[in-house]
Coordinates of C-alpha atoms and ligand atoms in Angstrom, one line a residue:
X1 CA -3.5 -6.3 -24.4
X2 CA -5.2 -3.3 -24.6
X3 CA -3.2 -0.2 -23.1
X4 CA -4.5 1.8 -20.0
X5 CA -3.6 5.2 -18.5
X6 CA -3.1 3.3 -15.0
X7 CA -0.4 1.4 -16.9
X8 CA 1.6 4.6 -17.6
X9 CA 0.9 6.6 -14.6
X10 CA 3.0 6.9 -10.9
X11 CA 0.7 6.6 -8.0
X12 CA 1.1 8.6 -4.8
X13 CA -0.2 7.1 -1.5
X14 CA -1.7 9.9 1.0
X15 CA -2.4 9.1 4.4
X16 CA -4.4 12.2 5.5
X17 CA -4.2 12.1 9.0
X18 CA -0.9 12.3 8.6
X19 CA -0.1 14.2 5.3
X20 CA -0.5 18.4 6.1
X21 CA -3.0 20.2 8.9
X22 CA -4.4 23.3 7.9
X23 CA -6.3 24.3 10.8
X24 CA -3.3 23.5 13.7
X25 CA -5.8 20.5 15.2
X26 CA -2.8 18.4 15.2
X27 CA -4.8 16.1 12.4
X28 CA -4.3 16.6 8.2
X29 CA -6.9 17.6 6.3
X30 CA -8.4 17.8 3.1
X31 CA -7.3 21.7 3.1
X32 CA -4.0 20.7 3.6
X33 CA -3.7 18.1 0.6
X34 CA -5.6 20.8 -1.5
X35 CA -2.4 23.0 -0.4
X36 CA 0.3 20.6 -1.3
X37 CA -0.6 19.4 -4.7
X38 CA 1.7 21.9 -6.4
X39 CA 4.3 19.6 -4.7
X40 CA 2.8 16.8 -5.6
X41 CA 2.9 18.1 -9.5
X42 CA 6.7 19.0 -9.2
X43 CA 7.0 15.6 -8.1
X44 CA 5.6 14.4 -11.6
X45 CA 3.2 12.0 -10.4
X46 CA -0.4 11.6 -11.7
X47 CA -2.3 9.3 -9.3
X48 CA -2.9 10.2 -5.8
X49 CA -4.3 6.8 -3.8
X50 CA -6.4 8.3 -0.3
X51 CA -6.6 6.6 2.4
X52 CA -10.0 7.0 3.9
X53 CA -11.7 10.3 4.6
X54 CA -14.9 9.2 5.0
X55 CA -16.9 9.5 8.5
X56 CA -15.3 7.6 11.2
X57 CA -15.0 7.2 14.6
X58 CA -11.3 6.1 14.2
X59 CA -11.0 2.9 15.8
X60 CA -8.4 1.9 13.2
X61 CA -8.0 5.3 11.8
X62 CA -10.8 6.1 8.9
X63 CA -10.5 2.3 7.9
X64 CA -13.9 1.5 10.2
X65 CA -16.4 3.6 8.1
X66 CA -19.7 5.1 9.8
X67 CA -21.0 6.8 6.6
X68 CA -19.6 6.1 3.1
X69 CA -21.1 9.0 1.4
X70 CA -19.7 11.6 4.1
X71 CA -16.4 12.9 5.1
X72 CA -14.4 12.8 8.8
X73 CA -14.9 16.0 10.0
X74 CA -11.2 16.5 11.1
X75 CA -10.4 16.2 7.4
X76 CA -12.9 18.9 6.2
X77 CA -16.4 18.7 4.1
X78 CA -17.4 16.9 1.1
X79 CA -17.1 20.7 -0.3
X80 CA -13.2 20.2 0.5
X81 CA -13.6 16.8 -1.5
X82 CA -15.0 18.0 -4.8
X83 CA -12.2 21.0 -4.4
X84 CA -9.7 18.3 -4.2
X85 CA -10.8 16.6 -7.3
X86 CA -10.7 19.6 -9.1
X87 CA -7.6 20.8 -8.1
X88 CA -5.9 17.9 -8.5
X89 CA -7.9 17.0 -11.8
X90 CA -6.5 20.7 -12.9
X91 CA -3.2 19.5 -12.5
X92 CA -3.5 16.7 -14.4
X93 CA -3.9 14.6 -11.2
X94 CA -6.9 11.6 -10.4
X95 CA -8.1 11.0 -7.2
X96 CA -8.2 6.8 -6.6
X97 CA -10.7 6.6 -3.3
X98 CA -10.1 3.7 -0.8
X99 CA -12.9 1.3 -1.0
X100 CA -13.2 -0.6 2.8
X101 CA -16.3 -2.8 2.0
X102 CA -15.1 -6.0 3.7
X103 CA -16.5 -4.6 7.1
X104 CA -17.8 -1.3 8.4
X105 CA -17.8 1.0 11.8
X106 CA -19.9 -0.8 14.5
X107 CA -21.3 2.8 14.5
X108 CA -22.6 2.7 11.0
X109 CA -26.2 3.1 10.5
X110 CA -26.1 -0.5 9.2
X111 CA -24.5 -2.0 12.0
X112 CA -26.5 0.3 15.1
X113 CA -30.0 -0.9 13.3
X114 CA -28.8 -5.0 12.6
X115 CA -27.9 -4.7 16.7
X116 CA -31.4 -2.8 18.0
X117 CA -33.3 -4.9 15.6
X118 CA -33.1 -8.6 15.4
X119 CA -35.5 -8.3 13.1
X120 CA -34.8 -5.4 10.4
X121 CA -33.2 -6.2 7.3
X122 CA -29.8 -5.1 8.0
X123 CA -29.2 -8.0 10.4
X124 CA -27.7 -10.1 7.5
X125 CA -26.1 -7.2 6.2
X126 CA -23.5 -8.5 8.8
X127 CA -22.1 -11.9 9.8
X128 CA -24.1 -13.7 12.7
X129 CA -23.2 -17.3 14.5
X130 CA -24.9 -19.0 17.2
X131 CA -22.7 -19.9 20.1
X132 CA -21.1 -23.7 20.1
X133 CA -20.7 -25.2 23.4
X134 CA -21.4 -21.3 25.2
X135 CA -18.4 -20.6 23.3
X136 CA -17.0 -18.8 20.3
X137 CA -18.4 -20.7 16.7
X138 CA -15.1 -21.4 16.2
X139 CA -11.4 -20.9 16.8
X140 CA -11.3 -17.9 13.6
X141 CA -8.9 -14.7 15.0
X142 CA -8.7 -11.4 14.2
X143 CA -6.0 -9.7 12.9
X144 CA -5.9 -7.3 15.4
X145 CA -5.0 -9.7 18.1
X146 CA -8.1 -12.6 20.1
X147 CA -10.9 -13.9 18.5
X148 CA -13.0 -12.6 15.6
X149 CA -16.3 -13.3 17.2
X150 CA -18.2 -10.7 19.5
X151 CA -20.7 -12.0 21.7
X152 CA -24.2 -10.0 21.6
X153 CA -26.0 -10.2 24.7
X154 CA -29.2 -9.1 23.9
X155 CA -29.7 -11.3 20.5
X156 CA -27.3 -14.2 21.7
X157 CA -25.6 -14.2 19.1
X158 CA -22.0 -13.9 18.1
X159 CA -20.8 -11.6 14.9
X160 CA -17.7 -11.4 13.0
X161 CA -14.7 -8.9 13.1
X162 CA -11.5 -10.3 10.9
X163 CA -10.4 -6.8 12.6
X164 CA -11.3 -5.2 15.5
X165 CA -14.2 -5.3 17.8
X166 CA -15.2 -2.1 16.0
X167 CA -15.1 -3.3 12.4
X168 CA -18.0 -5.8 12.1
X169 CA -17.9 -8.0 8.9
X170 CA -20.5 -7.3 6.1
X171 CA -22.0 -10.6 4.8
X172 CA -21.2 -10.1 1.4
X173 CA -23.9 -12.9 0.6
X174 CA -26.8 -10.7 0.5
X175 CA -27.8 -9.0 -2.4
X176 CA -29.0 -6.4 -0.9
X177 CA -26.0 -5.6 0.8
X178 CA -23.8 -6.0 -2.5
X179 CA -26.2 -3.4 -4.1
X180 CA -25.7 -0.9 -1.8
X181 CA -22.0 -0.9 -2.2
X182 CA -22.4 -0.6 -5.5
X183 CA -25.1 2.2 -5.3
X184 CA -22.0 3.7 -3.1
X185 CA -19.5 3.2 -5.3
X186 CA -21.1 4.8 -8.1
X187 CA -22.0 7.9 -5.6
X188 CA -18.0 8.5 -6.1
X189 CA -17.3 7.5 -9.6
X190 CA -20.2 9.9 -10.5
X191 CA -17.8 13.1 -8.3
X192 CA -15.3 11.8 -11.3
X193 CA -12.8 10.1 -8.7
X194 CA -10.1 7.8 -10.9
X195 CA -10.7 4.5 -9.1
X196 CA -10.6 2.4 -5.8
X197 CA -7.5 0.8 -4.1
X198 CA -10.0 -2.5 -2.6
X199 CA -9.0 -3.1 1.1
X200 CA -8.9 -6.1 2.1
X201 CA -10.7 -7.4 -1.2
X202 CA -9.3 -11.4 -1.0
X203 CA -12.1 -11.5 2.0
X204 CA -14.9 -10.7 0.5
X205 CA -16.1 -14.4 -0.1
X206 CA -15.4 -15.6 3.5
X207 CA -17.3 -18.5 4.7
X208 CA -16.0 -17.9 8.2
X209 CA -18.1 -21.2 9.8
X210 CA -16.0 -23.3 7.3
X211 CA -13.1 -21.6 8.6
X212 CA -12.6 -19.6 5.3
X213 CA -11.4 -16.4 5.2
X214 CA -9.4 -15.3 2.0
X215 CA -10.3 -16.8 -1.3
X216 CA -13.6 -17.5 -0.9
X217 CA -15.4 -19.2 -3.7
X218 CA -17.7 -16.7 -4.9
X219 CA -15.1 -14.4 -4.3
X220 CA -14.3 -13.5 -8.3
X221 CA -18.7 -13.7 -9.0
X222 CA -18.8 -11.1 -6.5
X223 CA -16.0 -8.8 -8.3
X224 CA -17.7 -9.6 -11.6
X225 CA -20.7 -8.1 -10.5
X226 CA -19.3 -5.1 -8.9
X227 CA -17.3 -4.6 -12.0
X228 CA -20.5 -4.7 -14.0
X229 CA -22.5 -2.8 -11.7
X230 CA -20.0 0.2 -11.0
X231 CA -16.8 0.5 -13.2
X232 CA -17.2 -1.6 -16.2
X233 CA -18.0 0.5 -18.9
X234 CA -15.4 3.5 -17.5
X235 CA -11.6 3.2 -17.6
X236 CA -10.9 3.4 -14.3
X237 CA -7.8 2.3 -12.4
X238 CA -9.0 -0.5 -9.6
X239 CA -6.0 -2.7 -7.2
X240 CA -7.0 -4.5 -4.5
X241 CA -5.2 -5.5 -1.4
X242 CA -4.7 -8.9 -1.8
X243 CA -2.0 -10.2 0.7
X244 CA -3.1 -14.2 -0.4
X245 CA -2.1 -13.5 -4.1
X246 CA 0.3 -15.5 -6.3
X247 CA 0.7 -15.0 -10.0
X248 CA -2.0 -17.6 -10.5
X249 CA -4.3 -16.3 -8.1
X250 CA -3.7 -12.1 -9.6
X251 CA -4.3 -13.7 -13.0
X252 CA -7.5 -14.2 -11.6
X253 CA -8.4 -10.6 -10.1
X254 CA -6.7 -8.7 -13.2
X255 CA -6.7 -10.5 -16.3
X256 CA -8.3 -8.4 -18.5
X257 CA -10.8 -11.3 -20.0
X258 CA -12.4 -11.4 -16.9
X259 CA -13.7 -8.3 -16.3
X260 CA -12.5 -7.7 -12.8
X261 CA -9.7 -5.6 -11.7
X262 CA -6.8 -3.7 -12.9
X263 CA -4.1 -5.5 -11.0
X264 CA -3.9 -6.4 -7.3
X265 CA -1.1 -5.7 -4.1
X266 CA 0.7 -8.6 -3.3
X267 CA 2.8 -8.9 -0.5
X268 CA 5.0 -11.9 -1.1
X269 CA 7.8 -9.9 -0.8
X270 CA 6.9 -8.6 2.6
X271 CA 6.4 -11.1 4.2
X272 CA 10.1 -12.7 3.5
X273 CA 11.3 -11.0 6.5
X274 CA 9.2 -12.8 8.8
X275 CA 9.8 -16.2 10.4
X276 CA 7.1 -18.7 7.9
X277 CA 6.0 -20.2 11.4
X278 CA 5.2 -17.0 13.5
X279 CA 3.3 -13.8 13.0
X280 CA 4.1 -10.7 11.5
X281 CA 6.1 -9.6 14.7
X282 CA 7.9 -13.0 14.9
X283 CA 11.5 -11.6 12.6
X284 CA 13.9 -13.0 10.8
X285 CA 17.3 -11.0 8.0
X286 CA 15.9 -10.4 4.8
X287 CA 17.6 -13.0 2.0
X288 CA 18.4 -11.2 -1.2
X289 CA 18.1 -14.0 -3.5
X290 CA 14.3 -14.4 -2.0
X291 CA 13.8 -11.2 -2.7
X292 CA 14.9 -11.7 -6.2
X293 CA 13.2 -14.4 -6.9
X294 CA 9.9 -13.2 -6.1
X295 CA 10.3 -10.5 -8.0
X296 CA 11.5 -12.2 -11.2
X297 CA 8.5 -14.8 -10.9
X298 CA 6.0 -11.9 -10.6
X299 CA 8.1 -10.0 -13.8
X300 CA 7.8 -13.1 -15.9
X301 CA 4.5 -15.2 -14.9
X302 CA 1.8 -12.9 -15.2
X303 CA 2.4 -11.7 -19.3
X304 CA -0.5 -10.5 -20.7
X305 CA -2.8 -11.8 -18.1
X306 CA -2.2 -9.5 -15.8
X307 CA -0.6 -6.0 -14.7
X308 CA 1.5 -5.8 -11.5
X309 CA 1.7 -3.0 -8.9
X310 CA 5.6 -1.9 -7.6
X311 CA 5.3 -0.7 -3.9
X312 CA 7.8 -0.6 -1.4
X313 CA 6.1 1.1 1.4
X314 CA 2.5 1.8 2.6
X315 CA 0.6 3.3 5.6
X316 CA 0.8 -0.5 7.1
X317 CA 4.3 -1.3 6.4
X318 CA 7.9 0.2 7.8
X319 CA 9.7 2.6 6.1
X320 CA 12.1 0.6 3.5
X321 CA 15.0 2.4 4.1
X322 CA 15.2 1.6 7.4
X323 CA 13.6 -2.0 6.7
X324 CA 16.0 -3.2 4.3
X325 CA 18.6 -0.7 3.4
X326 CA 20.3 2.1 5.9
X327 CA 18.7 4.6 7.6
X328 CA 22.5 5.9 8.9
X329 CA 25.4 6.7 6.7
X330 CA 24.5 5.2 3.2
X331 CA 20.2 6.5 3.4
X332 CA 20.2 8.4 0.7
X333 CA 22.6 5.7 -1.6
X334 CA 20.2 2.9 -0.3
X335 CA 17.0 4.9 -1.0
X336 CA 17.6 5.8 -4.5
X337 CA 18.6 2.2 -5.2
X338 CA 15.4 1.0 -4.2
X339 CA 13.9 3.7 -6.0
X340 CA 15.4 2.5 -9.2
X341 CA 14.8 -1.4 -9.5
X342 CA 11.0 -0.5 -8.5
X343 CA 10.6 2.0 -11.0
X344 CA 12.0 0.5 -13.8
X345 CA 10.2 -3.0 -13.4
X346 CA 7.5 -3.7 -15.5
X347 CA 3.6 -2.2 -13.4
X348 CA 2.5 0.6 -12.2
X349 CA 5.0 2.2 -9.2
X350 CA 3.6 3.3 -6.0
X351 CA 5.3 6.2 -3.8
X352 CA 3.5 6.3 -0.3
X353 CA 3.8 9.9 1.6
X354 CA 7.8 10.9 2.7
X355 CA 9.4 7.7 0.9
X356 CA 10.2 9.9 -2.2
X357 CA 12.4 12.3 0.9
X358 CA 13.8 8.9 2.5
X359 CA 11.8 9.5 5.6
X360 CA 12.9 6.6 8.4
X361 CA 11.2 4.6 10.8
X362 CA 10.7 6.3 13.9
X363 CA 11.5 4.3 17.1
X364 CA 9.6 4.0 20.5
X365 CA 10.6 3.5 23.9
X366 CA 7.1 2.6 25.5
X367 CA 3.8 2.0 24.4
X368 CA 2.8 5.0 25.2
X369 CA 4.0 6.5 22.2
X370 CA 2.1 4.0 20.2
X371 CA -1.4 5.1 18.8
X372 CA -1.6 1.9 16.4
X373 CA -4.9 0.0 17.4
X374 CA -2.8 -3.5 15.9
X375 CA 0.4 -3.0 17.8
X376 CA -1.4 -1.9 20.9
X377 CA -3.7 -5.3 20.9
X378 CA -0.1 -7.5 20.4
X379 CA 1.6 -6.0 22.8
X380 CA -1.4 -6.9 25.8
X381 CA -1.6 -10.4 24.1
X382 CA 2.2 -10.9 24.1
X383 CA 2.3 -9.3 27.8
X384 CA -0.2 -11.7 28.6
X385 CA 1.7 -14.6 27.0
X386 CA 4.8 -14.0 29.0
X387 CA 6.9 -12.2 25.8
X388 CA 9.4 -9.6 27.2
X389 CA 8.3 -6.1 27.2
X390 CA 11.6 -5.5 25.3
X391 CA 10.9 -7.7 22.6
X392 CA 7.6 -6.8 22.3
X393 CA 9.1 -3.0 21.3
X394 CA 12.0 -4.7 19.2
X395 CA 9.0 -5.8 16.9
X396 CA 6.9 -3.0 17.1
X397 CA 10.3 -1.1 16.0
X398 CA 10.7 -2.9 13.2
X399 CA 7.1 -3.8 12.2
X400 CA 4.5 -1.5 13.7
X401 CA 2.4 0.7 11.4
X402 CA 3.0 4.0 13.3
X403 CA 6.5 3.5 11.7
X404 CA 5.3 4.8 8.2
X405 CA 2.3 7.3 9.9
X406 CA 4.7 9.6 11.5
X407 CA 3.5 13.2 10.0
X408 CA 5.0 14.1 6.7
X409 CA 8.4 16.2 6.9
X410 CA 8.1 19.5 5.2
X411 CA 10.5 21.4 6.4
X412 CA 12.8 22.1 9.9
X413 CA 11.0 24.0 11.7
X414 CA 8.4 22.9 14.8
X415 CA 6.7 19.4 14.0
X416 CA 8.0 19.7 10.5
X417 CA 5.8 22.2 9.2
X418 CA 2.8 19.3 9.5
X419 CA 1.3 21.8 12.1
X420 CA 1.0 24.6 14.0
X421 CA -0.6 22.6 16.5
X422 CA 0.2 19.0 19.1
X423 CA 0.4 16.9 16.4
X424 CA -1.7 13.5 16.8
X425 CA 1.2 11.3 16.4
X426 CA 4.7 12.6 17.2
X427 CA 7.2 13.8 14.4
X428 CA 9.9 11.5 13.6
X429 CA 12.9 13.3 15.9
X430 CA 15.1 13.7 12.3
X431 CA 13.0 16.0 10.9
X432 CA 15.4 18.8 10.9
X433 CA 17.7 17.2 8.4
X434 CA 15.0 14.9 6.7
X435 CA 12.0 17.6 5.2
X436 CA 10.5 18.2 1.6
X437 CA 12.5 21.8 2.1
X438 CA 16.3 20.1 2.2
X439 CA 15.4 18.0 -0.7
X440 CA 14.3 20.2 -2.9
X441 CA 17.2 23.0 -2.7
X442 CA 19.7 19.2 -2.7
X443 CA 19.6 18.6 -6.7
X444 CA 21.4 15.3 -5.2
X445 CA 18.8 14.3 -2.8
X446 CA 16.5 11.1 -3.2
X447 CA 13.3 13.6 -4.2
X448 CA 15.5 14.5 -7.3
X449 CA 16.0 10.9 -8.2
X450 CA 12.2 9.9 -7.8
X451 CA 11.2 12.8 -9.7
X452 CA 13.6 11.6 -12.8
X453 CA 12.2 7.9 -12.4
X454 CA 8.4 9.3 -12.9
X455 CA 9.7 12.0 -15.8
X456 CA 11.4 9.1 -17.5
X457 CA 8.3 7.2 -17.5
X458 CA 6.2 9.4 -19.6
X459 CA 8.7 9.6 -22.2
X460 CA 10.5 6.2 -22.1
X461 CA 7.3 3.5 -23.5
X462 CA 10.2 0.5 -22.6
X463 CA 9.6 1.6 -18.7
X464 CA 6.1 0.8 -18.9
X465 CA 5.9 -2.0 -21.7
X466 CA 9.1 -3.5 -22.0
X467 CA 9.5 -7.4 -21.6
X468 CA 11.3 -8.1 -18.6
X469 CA 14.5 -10.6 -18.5
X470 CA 16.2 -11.3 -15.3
X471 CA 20.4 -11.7 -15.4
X472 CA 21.7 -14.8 -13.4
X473 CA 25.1 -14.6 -13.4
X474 CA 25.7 -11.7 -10.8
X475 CA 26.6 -12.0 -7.2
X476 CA 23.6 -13.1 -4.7
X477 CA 23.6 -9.3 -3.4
X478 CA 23.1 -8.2 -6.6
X479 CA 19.7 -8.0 -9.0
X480 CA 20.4 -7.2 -12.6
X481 CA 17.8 -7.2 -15.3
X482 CA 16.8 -6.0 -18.6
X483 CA 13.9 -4.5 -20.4
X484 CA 13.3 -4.5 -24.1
X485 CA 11.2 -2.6 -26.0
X486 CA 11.1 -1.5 -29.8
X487 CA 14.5 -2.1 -30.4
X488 CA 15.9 -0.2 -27.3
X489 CA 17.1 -2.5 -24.6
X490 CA 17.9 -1.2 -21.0
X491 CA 20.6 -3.0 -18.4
X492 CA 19.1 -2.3 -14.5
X493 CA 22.0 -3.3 -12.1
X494 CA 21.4 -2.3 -8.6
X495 CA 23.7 -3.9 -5.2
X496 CA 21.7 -4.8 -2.4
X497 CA 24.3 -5.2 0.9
X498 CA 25.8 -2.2 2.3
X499 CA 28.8 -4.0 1.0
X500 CA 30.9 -3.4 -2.0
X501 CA 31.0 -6.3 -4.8
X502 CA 32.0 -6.6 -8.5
X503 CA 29.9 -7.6 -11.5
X504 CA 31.3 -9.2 -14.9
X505 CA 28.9 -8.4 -17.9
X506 CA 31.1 -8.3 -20.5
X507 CA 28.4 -8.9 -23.7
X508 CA 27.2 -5.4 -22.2
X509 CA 30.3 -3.4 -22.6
X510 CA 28.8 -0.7 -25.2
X511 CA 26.7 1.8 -22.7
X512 CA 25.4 4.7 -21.9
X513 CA 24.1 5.8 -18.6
X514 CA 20.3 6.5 -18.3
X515 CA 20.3 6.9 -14.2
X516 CA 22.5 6.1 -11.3
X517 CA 22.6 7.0 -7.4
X518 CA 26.4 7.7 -7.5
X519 CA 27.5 10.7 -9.2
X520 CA 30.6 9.6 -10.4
X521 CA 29.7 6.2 -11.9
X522 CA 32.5 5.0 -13.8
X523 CA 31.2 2.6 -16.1
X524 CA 33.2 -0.6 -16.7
X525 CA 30.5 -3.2 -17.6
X526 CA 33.6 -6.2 -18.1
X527 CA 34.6 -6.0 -14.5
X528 CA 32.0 -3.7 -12.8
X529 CA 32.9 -2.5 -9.3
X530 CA 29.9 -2.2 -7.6
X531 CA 29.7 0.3 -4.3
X532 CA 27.7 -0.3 -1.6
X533 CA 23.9 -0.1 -2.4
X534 CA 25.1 1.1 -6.0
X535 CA 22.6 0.9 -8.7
X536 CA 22.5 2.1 -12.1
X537 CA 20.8 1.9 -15.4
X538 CA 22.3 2.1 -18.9
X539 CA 21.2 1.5 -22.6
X540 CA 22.7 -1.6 -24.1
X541 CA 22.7 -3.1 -27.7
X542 CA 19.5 -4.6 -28.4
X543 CA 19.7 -8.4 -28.7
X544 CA 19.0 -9.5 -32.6
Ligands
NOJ601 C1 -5.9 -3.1 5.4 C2 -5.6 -1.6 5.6 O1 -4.5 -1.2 4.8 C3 -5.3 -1.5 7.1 O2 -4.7 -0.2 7.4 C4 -6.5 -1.8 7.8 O3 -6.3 -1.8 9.2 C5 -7.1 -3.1 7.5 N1 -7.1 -3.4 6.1 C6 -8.5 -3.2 7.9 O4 -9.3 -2.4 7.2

């Protein structure tokens, strides 16, 4: 396989509404990144992944784009853009752009001239039904809660929204349509951005009358010809948001035969905390040998046909400390440990904003604290269903997005140093022990550890190449693996449960310690106490 930078690089995930104000409007802004990438280069890492900053009216903040080739005013100009890619270029830094081509802003150009015109050739831009029985096509939902079809008074006609009312679908059938993506696209490769993270890509090839939605069959033509028409011919790093994916499936997306993508975001292991037979809000504990073993088939099924992404966290999932580890007593142990087995796995690690400081989930007492258009649309439907308003809030606690869009914590003074104004979402209340300021004068903090996992990287080839080799004969609570690489091999041991167990890996006995989240590690690989949330890495004899 032929080697990439996006192979060797750590990615960090800015949400910029959330990420540093300059101008005390309560919203981040491009400014604000520009002034924080000196952090972002002590930190080590050399891909920063942007949420949207293009124009939008913020119905599902940035991702419902009015004009692709302009920026959201609260974030700055397209001036402030090109600074940003300079700066961060000058630091060794590449900007990866969100790409959200599955649908658009009802208030895009596109979508205002298909509505006032019947007639003009942006009408099948979009997705159009007739009514069935004066009723909806079909019984297709959105993921933001009711049905994905809008009625249209004036044509009669329905169109599609897989996401809100204010996100019509483009019909990705039209050529035309595909073109002017791709015109698009290479609007931002030619500013010298270092790829697109794909939202939503595995919808692309809907066929939403035959109840398709993800998958579609043209699906991988259409990602052919973007390829072709865009980044083919420039060594770019593309991952698209693929929440259908298994190994076979990614093989299909990112093996490199096929001209398509660099690798794609699967989710399997977020969804094992949700009951298979409800929604996202429907709960249920997190099993540590499922976690495991979807792990260990994603390490070991997709070789050399494919590249995986390592991500804990994003702007749409809740904070993993307080997810799956312990946002109390034993954060910072738990936090490094999940710090370690993701970095030392074989793909390319994601950080998103505040993970690398431990940053928490931030609980609600009302829905009035919530701004999340998703969590705000469940909780009517759920009201309206009879749900208690209790456990409506127990979900959005442990689920809602607003969880991981909390501004970032810089430092302990009012709203965390994210502004000097209201901020548009409020802080997480722990900000006065939990900020960028405490971490960095605490050598033993979790920044410290994240920012040895991404060093290590660019001087340690077996963290990026080595083959991956999964140890059964440890305790459910425990994942231990190897990688091996030009006759170095490396021992990864990390302890799930915030309880203390042993391990017995006697064949390992000869160490040395590469990492660990417990200072005073006494290594004992024959009979190996393990403390809670303990993890550690050492170098082993290579096998023959
Ligand atoms: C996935 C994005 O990550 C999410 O934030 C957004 O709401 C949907 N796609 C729709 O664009």
């Amino acid at each position: 396989m032929e080697k990439h930078w996006w192979q060797t690089t750590t990615v960090y995930q800015i949400y910029p509404r959330s990420f540093q104000d300059s101008n005390g409007d309560g919203i981040g802004d491009l400014p604000g990144i520009i002034s924080r990438l000196d952090y972002l280069q002590e930190l080590g890492i050399g891909t920063i992944w942007l949420s949207p900053v293009y124009q939008s009216p913020n119905d599902d903040n940035g991702y419902d784009i009015s004009d692709y080739e302009n920026i959201m005013a609260e974030f700055g100009t397209m001036a402030d853009m090109e600074r940003l890619i300079a700066e961060a270029k000058a630091r060794d830094i590449r900007i990866v752009m969100d790409l959200v081509v599955n649908h658009t802003s009802d208030e895009h150009a596109w979508f205002m001239d298909a509505l006032a015109n019947p007639n003009s050739d942006k009408r099948d831009y979009y997705v159009w039904a007739d009514p069935v029985d004066g009723h909806e096509p079909n019984e297709l939902k959105s993921s933001f809660s009711g049905s994905a079809w809008q009625f249209d008074a004036a044509s009669g006609q329905y169109y599609l929204h897989l996401f809100s009312k204010k996100q019509p679908d483009l019909n990705w059938e039209n050529p035309q349509l595909r073109q002017a993506v791709y015109e698009m696209m290479n609007f931002w490769i030619d500013k010298g951005i270092g790829g697109f993270r794909m939202d939503v890509i595995d919808l692309i090839g809907k066929q939403p009358l035959e109840n398709t939605t993800v998958n579609g069959p043209k699906l991988h033509d259409y990602l052919q010809e973007m390829n072709q028409a865009t980044f083919g011919d420039k060594d770019l790093l593309t991952v698209g948001e693929a929440w259908s994916a298994n190994p076979e499936i990614a093989k299909l997306y990112s093996n490199p035969t096929r001209h398509e993508l660099s690798m794609v975001f699967q989710f399997e292991t977020m969804l094992l905390d949700q009951d298979p037979n409800g929604e996202k809000w429907d709960l249920r504990p997190l099993s540590i040998p499922a976690l495991k073993a979807v792990f260990v088939k994603w390490q070991t099924q997709l070789g050399d046909e494919g590249w995986n992404s390592l991500f804990w966290e994003n702007h749409d999932l809740p904070r993993v400390v307080s997810r799956f580890g312990d946002d109390g007593a034993l954060r910072v142990e738990s936090a490094k440990m999940f710090a370690i087995v993701l970095h030392m796995m074989k793909g390319t690690p994601y950080i998103y904003e505040g993970e690398e400081i431990g940053m928490t989930n931030r609980p609600v007492t009302s829905i009035d604290e919530v701004e999340d258009i998703e969590s705000r649309n469940m909780y009517q439907e759920r009201l309206a269903a009879g749900y208690k308003e209790a456990d409506i809030l127990a979900s959005i606690n442990a689920k809602g997005r607003d969880n991981a869009r909390t501004p970032m914590q810089w430092d302990d003074t009012p709203h965390a140093g994210f502004t000097t104004g209201t901020p548009w979402l409020g802080v997480n209340p722990n900000y006065k022990t939990i900020n960028v300021a405490a971490a960095l004068a605490d050598k033993q903090s979790i920044f410290w550890t994240y920012q040895q996992l991404v060093a290590m990287r660019k001087t340690n080839p077996i963290m990026v190449w080595g083959t991956f080799e999964n140890i059964d004969q440890v305790p459910d609570q425990v994942f231990a693996y190897t990688r091996t690489y030009a006759g170095k091999r490396w021992l990864v041991v990390a302890n799930f449960a915030e309880t203390a167990t042993t391990v017995k890996l006697p064949d390992f006995a000869d160490s040395s310690v590469i990492i660990q989240n417990y200072p005073d590690l006494a290594l004992n690989l024959s009979d190996q106490a393990l403390r809670p949330y303990e993890a550690f890495v050492v170098e082993v004899a290579p096998t023959e």
